[in-house]
PDB file of C-alpha atoms in Angstrom:
ATOM      1  CA  MET A1026      36.485 -27.977  -4.781  1.00 38.00           C
ATOM      2  CA  ASN A1027      37.277 -24.170  -6.159  1.00 38.00           C
ATOM      3  CA  ASN A1028      35.000 -25.118  -9.109  1.00 40.00           C
ATOM      4  CA  THR A1029      32.052 -26.666  -6.896  1.00 37.00           C
ATOM      5  CA  SER A1030      32.074 -23.476  -4.816  1.00 37.00           C
ATOM      6  CA  VAL A1031      31.660 -21.576  -7.889  1.00 40.00           C
ATOM      7  CA  ALA A1032      28.920 -23.600  -9.871  1.00 41.00           C
ATOM      8  CA  THR A1033      27.076 -23.629  -6.284  1.00 41.00           C
ATOM      9  CA  SER A1034      26.931 -19.834  -6.074  1.00 46.00           C
ATOM     10  CA  ASN A1035      25.889 -19.432  -9.409  1.00 53.00           C
ATOM     11  CA  ILE A1036      22.455 -20.866  -8.698  1.00 58.00           C
ATOM     12  CA  LYS A1037      19.533 -18.831  -8.492  1.00 68.00           C
ATOM     13  CA  ILE A1038      17.138 -19.343  -6.098  1.00 75.00           C
ATOM     14  CA  GLY A1039      13.180 -18.483  -6.530  1.00 81.00           C
ATOM     15  CA  MET A1040      10.286 -19.519  -7.954  1.00 89.00           C
ATOM     16  CA  GLN A1041      10.642 -21.220 -11.181  1.00 95.00           C
ATOM     17  CA  ILE A1042       7.255 -20.721 -13.509  1.00 96.00           C
ATOM     18  CA  GLU A1043       6.496 -22.883 -16.349  1.00 96.00           C
ATOM     19  CA  VAL A1044       3.463 -21.095 -17.899  1.00 96.00           C
ATOM     20  CA  GLU A1045       2.165 -23.244 -21.234  1.00 96.00           C
ATOM     21  CA  ASN A1046      -0.766 -22.067 -23.991  1.00 96.00           C
ATOM     22  CA  LEU A1047      -2.353 -19.637 -20.988  1.00 96.00           C
ATOM     23  CA  SER A1048      -5.270 -18.315 -22.352  1.00 95.00           C
ATOM     24  CA  LYS A1049      -8.178 -15.921 -20.717  1.00 95.00           C
ATOM     25  CA  ARG A1050     -11.360 -14.982 -21.716  1.00 92.00           C
ATOM     26  CA  TYR A1051     -13.896 -12.417 -20.667  1.00 88.00           C
ATOM     27  CA  PHE A1052     -17.288 -13.486 -21.602  1.00 87.00           C
ATOM     28  CA  TYR A1053     -16.413 -13.845 -26.010  1.00 86.00           C
ATOM     29  CA  ASP A1054     -13.271 -11.220 -25.608  1.00 90.00           C
ATOM     30  CA  TRP A1055     -10.333 -13.433 -25.173  1.00 92.00           C
ATOM     31  CA  ILE A1056      -7.456 -11.201 -23.480  1.00 92.00           C
ATOM     32  CA  ILE A1057      -4.586 -13.504 -23.183  1.00 93.00           C
ATOM     33  CA  ARG A1058      -4.226 -16.708 -26.040  1.00 93.00           C
ATOM     34  CA  ASP A1059      -1.833 -19.441 -26.061  1.00 94.00           C
ATOM     35  CA  PHE A1060       0.632 -18.362 -24.144  1.00 95.00           C
ATOM     36  CA  SER A1061       3.821 -19.881 -23.080  1.00 96.00           C
ATOM     37  CA  HIS A1062       6.737 -18.877 -21.146  1.00 96.00           C
ATOM     38  CA  VAL A1063       9.273 -19.886 -19.018  1.00 96.00           C
ATOM     39  CA  PHE A1064       9.817 -17.539 -15.779  1.00 96.00           C
ATOM     40  CA  SER A1065      12.648 -18.550 -14.393  1.00 95.00           C
ATOM     41  CA  ALA A1066      14.375 -19.299 -11.045  1.00 94.00           C
ATOM     42  CA  GLY A1067      15.736 -15.749  -9.665  1.00 93.00           C
ATOM     43  CA  SER A1068      14.993 -13.889 -12.811  1.00 95.00           C
ATOM     44  CA  ILE A1069      13.514 -10.335 -13.318  1.00 96.00           C
ATOM     45  CA  THR A1070      10.986 -10.172 -15.857  1.00 97.00           C
ATOM     46  CA  GLY A1071       9.165  -7.288 -17.026  1.00 97.00           C
ATOM     47  CA  ILE A1072       5.380  -7.398 -18.869  1.00 96.00           C
ATOM     48  CA  ASN A1073       4.959  -5.020 -21.084  1.00 95.00           C
ATOM     49  CA  GLY A1074       1.893  -3.668 -23.507  1.00 90.00           C
ATOM     50  CA  ILE A1075      -0.550  -1.224 -23.998  1.00 87.00           C
ATOM     51  CA  ASN A1076      -3.397  -0.510 -22.050  1.00 86.00           C
ATOM     52  CA  GLY A1077      -5.866  -3.362 -22.615  1.00 85.00           C
ATOM     53  CA  SER A1078      -3.516  -5.624 -23.747  1.00 87.00           C
ATOM     54  CA  GLY A1079      -3.611  -8.262 -20.878  1.00 91.00           C
ATOM     55  CA  LYS A1080      -0.835  -7.237 -18.278  1.00 94.00           C
ATOM     56  CA  SER A1081      -2.939  -7.082 -15.388  1.00 94.00           C
ATOM     57  CA  THR A1082      -4.764 -10.198 -15.739  1.00 95.00           C
ATOM     58  CA  MET A1083      -1.254 -11.983 -16.170  1.00 95.00           C
ATOM     59  CA  ILE A1084      -0.957 -11.208 -13.473  1.00 96.00           C
ATOM     60  CA  LYS A1085      -3.660 -12.292 -11.823  1.00 95.00           C
ATOM     61  CA  LEU A1086      -3.686 -15.409 -13.253  1.00 95.00           C
ATOM     62  CA  LEU A1087       0.121 -16.263 -11.876  1.00 95.00           C
ATOM     63  CA  SER A1088      -0.782 -15.105  -8.202  1.00 94.00           C
ATOM     64  CA  GLY A1089      -3.593 -17.717  -8.494  1.00 92.00           C
ATOM     65  CA  TYR A1090      -5.976 -14.371  -8.085  1.00 91.00           C
ATOM     66  CA  LEU A1091      -7.688 -15.783 -11.668  1.00 92.00           C
ATOM     67  CA  SER A1092      -8.580 -19.260 -12.802  1.00 93.00           C
ATOM     68  CA  ALA A1093      -7.529 -19.622 -16.269  1.00 94.00           C
ATOM     69  CA  SER A1094      -9.894 -20.671 -19.156  1.00 94.00           C
ATOM     70  CA  LYS A1095      -6.959 -22.847 -21.021  1.00 94.00           C
ATOM     71  CA  GLY A1096      -4.020 -23.814 -20.491  1.00 95.00           C
ATOM     72  CA  LYS A1097      -2.013 -24.446 -17.468  1.00 94.00           C
ATOM     73  CA  ILE A1098       0.494 -22.748 -15.091  1.00 95.00           C
ATOM     74  CA  GLU A1099       2.720 -25.091 -12.847  1.00 96.00           C
ATOM     75  CA  TYR A1100       5.355 -23.711  -9.860  1.00 96.00           C
ATOM     76  CA  LYS A1101       8.497 -24.983  -8.484  1.00 94.00           C
ATOM     77  CA  LEU A1102      10.361 -24.025  -6.084  1.00 91.00           C
ATOM     78  CA  GLU A1103      14.390 -25.549  -5.873  1.00 87.00           C
ATOM     79  CA  GLY A1104      12.528 -28.768  -7.620  1.00 84.00           C
ATOM     80  CA  THR A1105       9.285 -29.485  -5.711  1.00 91.00           C
ATOM     81  CA  ASN A1106       6.578 -28.681  -7.397  1.00 93.00           C
ATOM     82  CA  ILE A1107       3.953 -25.912  -5.188  1.00 92.00           C
ATOM     83  CA  ASP A1108       0.124 -26.167  -5.771  1.00 92.00           C
ATOM     84  CA  ARG A1109      -1.393 -23.620  -6.895  1.00 89.00           C
ATOM     85  CA  SER A1110      -4.110 -23.517  -3.979  1.00 88.00           C
ATOM     86  CA  MET A1111      -0.749 -22.943  -1.618  1.00 91.00           C
ATOM     87  CA  ILE A1112       1.060 -20.150  -4.116  1.00 92.00           C
ATOM     88  CA  TYR A1113       0.014 -17.182  -1.768  1.00 91.00           C
ATOM     89  CA  LYS A1114       2.278 -18.320   0.554  1.00 91.00           C
ATOM     90  CA  GLN A1115       5.381 -17.840  -1.449  1.00 93.00           C
ATOM     91  CA  LEU A1116       4.099 -14.641  -3.090  1.00 94.00           C
ATOM     92  CA  SER A1117       4.015 -11.017  -2.326  1.00 95.00           C
ATOM     93  CA  LEU A1118       1.421  -8.891  -5.003  1.00 96.00           C
ATOM     94  CA  ALA A1119       1.604  -4.840  -5.251  1.00 95.00           C
ATOM     95  CA  ALA A1120      -0.555  -3.615  -7.387  1.00 92.00           C
ATOM     96  CA  PRO A1121      -3.670  -0.971  -7.986  1.00 87.00           C
ATOM     97  CA  TYR A1122      -6.357  -3.486  -7.681  1.00 86.00           C
ATOM     98  CA  THR A1123      -4.749  -4.566  -4.060  1.00 87.00           C
ATOM     99  CA  ASP A1124      -5.218  -2.716  -1.096  1.00 86.00           C
ATOM    100  CA  LEU A1125      -4.794  -1.695   2.524  1.00 94.00           C
ATOM    101  CA  ILE A1126      -6.915  -1.324   5.337  1.00 95.00           C
ATOM    102  CA  GLN A1127      -7.788   2.150   5.183  1.00 95.00           C
ATOM    103  CA  GLU A1128      -9.130   2.315   8.571  1.00 96.00           C
ATOM    104  CA  TYR A1129      -5.510   1.743  10.219  1.00 96.00           C
ATOM    105  CA  ASP A1130      -2.612   3.838  11.030  1.00 95.00           C
ATOM    106  CA  VAL A1131       0.440   2.857   9.863  1.00 95.00           C
ATOM    107  CA  LYS A1132       1.456   0.862  12.797  1.00 95.00           C
ATOM    108  CA  GLU A1133      -1.399  -0.962  12.775  1.00 96.00           C
ATOM    109  CA  MET A1134      -0.415  -2.352   9.361  1.00 96.00           C
ATOM    110  CA  PHE A1135       2.531  -3.277  10.320  1.00 96.00           C
ATOM    111  CA  ASN A1136       2.191  -5.429  13.190  1.00 96.00           C
ATOM    112  CA  PHE A1137      -0.802  -7.118  10.774  1.00 96.00           C
ATOM    113  CA  HIS A1138       1.018  -7.592   8.031  1.00 95.00           C
ATOM    114  CA  ALA A1139       3.530  -9.062  10.444  1.00 94.00           C
ATOM    115  CA  LYS A1140       0.584 -11.590  11.937  1.00 93.00           C
ATOM    116  CA  PHE A1141       1.088 -13.182   7.966  1.00 92.00           C
ATOM    117  CA  LYS A1142       4.143 -12.188   6.488  1.00 93.00           C
ATOM    118  CA  SER A1143       7.328 -12.290   8.001  1.00 94.00           C
ATOM    119  CA  PHE A1144      10.150  -9.946   6.325  1.00 96.00           C
ATOM    120  CA  ARG A1145      13.728 -10.441   4.560  1.00 93.00           C
ATOM    121  CA  ILE A1146      15.405  -8.211   7.156  1.00 92.00           C
ATOM    122  CA  PRO A1147      14.972  -8.060  10.798  1.00 92.00           C
ATOM    123  CA  LEU A1148      13.049  -5.502  10.822  1.00 93.00           C
ATOM    124  CA  ASP A1149      10.642  -3.706  13.987  1.00 94.00           C
ATOM    125  CA  TYR A1150       8.211  -0.965  13.225  1.00 94.00           C
ATOM    126  CA  LYS A1151      10.610   1.815  14.007  1.00 93.00           C
ATOM    127  CA  THR A1152      12.679   0.736  11.307  1.00 94.00           C
ATOM    128  CA  PHE A1153      10.203   0.450   8.865  1.00 95.00           C
ATOM    129  CA  LEU A1154       9.064   3.466   9.335  1.00 93.00           C
ATOM    130  CA  GLY A1155      12.246   5.425   8.515  1.00 92.00           C
ATOM    131  CA  LEU A1156      12.515   3.332   5.372  1.00 92.00           C
ATOM    132  CA  VAL A1157       8.439   4.396   3.992  1.00 93.00           C
ATOM    133  CA  HIS A1158       9.449   8.256   4.573  1.00 91.00           C
ATOM    134  CA  LEU A1159       6.466   8.547   7.145  1.00 89.00           C
ATOM    135  CA  GLU A1160       7.416   9.420  10.086  1.00 86.00           C
ATOM    136  CA  GLY A1161       5.344  12.914  10.358  1.00 84.00           C
ATOM    137  CA  ASN A1162       1.939  10.535   9.267  1.00 84.00           C
ATOM    138  CA  THR A1163       2.140   8.113  11.940  1.00 87.00           C
ATOM    139  CA  HIS A1164      -1.323   9.065  13.988  1.00 88.00           C
ATOM    140  CA  LYS A1165      -3.169   9.432  10.326  1.00 91.00           C
ATOM    141  CA  GLN A1166      -5.376   6.890   9.241  1.00 96.00           C
ATOM    142  CA  ILE A1167      -4.059   5.101   5.944  1.00 95.00           C
ATOM    143  CA  GLN A1168      -7.247   6.568   4.677  1.00 95.00           C
ATOM    144  CA  TYR A1169      -6.370  10.025   4.907  1.00 95.00           C
ATOM    145  CA  TYR A1170      -2.518   9.625   2.775  1.00 94.00           C
ATOM    146  CA  SER A1171      -2.371  10.815  -0.470  1.00 93.00           C
ATOM    147  CA  SER A1172      -1.965   8.112  -3.421  1.00 93.00           C
ATOM    148  CA  GLY A1173       1.873   8.325  -3.428  1.00 92.00           C
ATOM    149  CA  MET A1174       2.178   7.297   0.686  1.00 93.00           C
ATOM    150  CA  LYS A1175      -0.402   4.796  -0.068  1.00 94.00           C
ATOM    151  CA  GLN A1176       1.352   3.341  -2.903  1.00 95.00           C
ATOM    152  CA  ARG A1177       4.639   3.736  -1.206  1.00 94.00           C
ATOM    153  CA  LEU A1178       3.593   1.927   1.705  1.00 95.00           C
ATOM    154  CA  GLN A1179       2.336  -0.533   0.022  1.00 96.00           C
ATOM    155  CA  LEU A1180       5.402  -1.639  -2.181  1.00 97.00           C
ATOM    156  CA  ALA A1181       7.281  -1.467   0.932  1.00 97.00           C
ATOM    157  CA  PHE A1182       5.030  -4.332   2.357  1.00 97.00           C
ATOM    158  CA  SER A1183       5.382  -5.983  -1.257  1.00 97.00           C
ATOM    159  CA  ILE A1184       8.934  -5.707  -1.275  1.00 97.00           C
ATOM    160  CA  LEU A1185      10.347  -6.267   1.493  1.00 97.00           C
ATOM    161  CA  SER A1186       8.317  -9.556   2.583  1.00 96.00           C
ATOM    162  CA  ASP A1187      10.321 -12.857   2.618  1.00 95.00           C
ATOM    163  CA  SER A1188       8.741 -14.223  -0.516  1.00 95.00           C
ATOM    164  CA  LYS A1189      10.306 -16.158  -3.327  1.00 94.00           C
ATOM    165  CA  LEU A1190       7.646 -14.708  -5.677  1.00 96.00           C
ATOM    166  CA  LEU A1191       6.989 -10.924  -6.604  1.00 97.00           C
ATOM    167  CA  LEU A1192       4.492  -9.708  -8.586  1.00 97.00           C
ATOM    168  CA  LEU A1193       4.702  -6.278  -9.455  1.00 97.00           C
ATOM    169  CA  ASP A1194       1.034  -4.092 -11.387  1.00 96.00           C
ATOM    170  CA  GLU A1195       1.991  -1.020 -11.977  1.00 95.00           C
ATOM    171  CA  PRO A1196       4.499   0.065  -9.569  1.00 96.00           C
ATOM    172  CA  THR A1197       5.475   3.354 -10.041  1.00 94.00           C
ATOM    173  CA  SER A1198       2.066   4.988 -10.207  1.00 90.00           C
ATOM    174  CA  TYR A1199       1.607   7.559  -8.346  1.00 90.00           C
ATOM    175  CA  LEU A1200       5.160   7.758  -7.651  1.00 93.00           C
ATOM    176  CA  ASP A1201       6.558  11.130  -8.251  1.00 93.00           C
ATOM    177  CA  GLN A1202      10.814  10.918  -9.409  1.00 94.00           C
ATOM    178  CA  GLU A1203      12.416  10.837  -5.849  1.00 95.00           C
ATOM    179  CA  ASN A1204       9.619   8.259  -4.652  1.00 94.00           C
ATOM    180  CA  LYS A1205      10.719   6.744  -7.905  1.00 95.00           C
ATOM    181  CA  ALA A1206      14.186   6.646  -7.218  1.00 95.00           C
ATOM    182  CA  TRP A1207      13.288   5.719  -3.632  1.00 96.00           C
ATOM    183  CA  TYR A1208      11.068   2.570  -5.393  1.00 96.00           C
ATOM    184  CA  TYR A1209      14.233   1.467  -7.802  1.00 96.00           C
ATOM    185  CA  GLN A1210      16.727   1.813  -5.125  1.00 96.00           C
ATOM    186  CA  LEU A1211      14.415  -0.883  -2.487  1.00 96.00           C
ATOM    187  CA  LEU A1212      14.197  -3.462  -5.155  1.00 96.00           C
ATOM    188  CA  ASN A1213      17.650  -3.379  -5.905  1.00 95.00           C
ATOM    189  CA  GLN A1214      18.817  -4.289  -2.786  1.00 95.00           C
ATOM    190  CA  GLN A1215      16.103  -7.044  -1.612  1.00 95.00           C
ATOM    191  CA  SER A1216      15.826  -8.842  -5.693  1.00 94.00           C
ATOM    192  CA  GLU A1217      18.254 -11.800  -4.482  1.00 92.00           C
ATOM    193  CA  ASN A1218      17.307 -15.222  -4.029  1.00 91.00           C
ATOM    194  CA  ARG A1219      13.102 -14.315  -5.720  1.00 94.00           C
ATOM    195  CA  THR A1220      11.947 -14.769  -8.967  1.00 96.00           C
ATOM    196  CA  ILE A1221       9.962 -10.941  -9.664  1.00 97.00           C
ATOM    197  CA  ILE A1222       7.704 -10.106 -12.289  1.00 97.00           C
ATOM    198  CA  ILE A1223       7.203  -6.353 -12.993  1.00 97.00           C
ATOM    199  CA  ALA A1224       3.823  -5.434 -15.384  1.00 97.00           C
ATOM    200  CA  SER A1225       3.961  -1.590 -16.482  1.00 95.00           C
ATOM    201  CA  ASN A1226       4.087   0.510 -19.263  1.00 91.00           C
ATOM    202  CA  ASP A1227       6.455   2.576 -17.721  1.00 91.00           C
ATOM    203  CA  ASP A1228       9.826   1.804 -19.709  1.00 92.00           C
ATOM    204  CA  SER A1229      11.695   3.043 -16.681  1.00 92.00           C
ATOM    205  CA  ASP A1230      10.520   0.191 -14.434  1.00 94.00           C
ATOM    206  CA  PHE A1231      12.489  -2.492 -16.901  1.00 95.00           C
ATOM    207  CA  ASP A1232      16.073  -1.512 -16.128  1.00 93.00           C
ATOM    208  CA  ILE A1233      16.196  -4.226 -13.547  1.00 94.00           C
ATOM    209  CA  CYS A1234      14.569  -6.876 -15.544  1.00 95.00           C
ATOM    210  CA  ASP A1235      16.665  -9.661 -17.468  1.00 94.00           C
ATOM    211  CA  GLU A1236      14.249  -9.372 -20.241  1.00 95.00           C
ATOM    212  CA  VAL A1237      11.097  -7.781 -21.070  1.00 96.00           C
ATOM    213  CA  ILE A1238       8.022  -9.693 -22.795  1.00 94.00           C
ATOM    214  CA  MET A1239       5.491  -7.720 -25.164  1.00 93.00           C
ATOM    215  CA  LEU A1240       2.080  -8.833 -24.774  1.00 89.00           C
TER     216      LEU A1240
END
């Protein structure tokens, strides 16, 4: 009985993603070509590479935002195949090309987000406000926030969402050292039982990763 308990506790929960010969072309340029990899359930994977190497394109493909030119992506959650058209229900994403509703204040944005995504932990607006350190900015529309404040807010929504797949593209852009420490702490606290993929060219972003892929 003890052996069974140990084995069960070692099972990682999250989204398994099987990528086979994935390729993406824009006009005549191949951005990604014949990429194959298995992102294991519960793993944390970094995607590294110079600018233009295809990091953001890979994140967009994995999220279903883009369709592949060739190859295939299969998603499995606890052994069950998830159709690509339904993957959005299982993932959260923070990236430079995703955005907040600029005309909302933080409370309106919190309530809007909560309508579509539940949180991993019990979280009311006041608690969330403390987590993102925006207590003194509740009267402002998000369009008047600094780039770092917007980034912090977007990261909090994605990391705290109840998702089995978390995709982060350049997560520490616009963050100073203090806010980078805030992000790393929050990510560590909320990494259990989910598959995380981080695209970045900042080596510090990969400290939490089980492996790093070069594109």
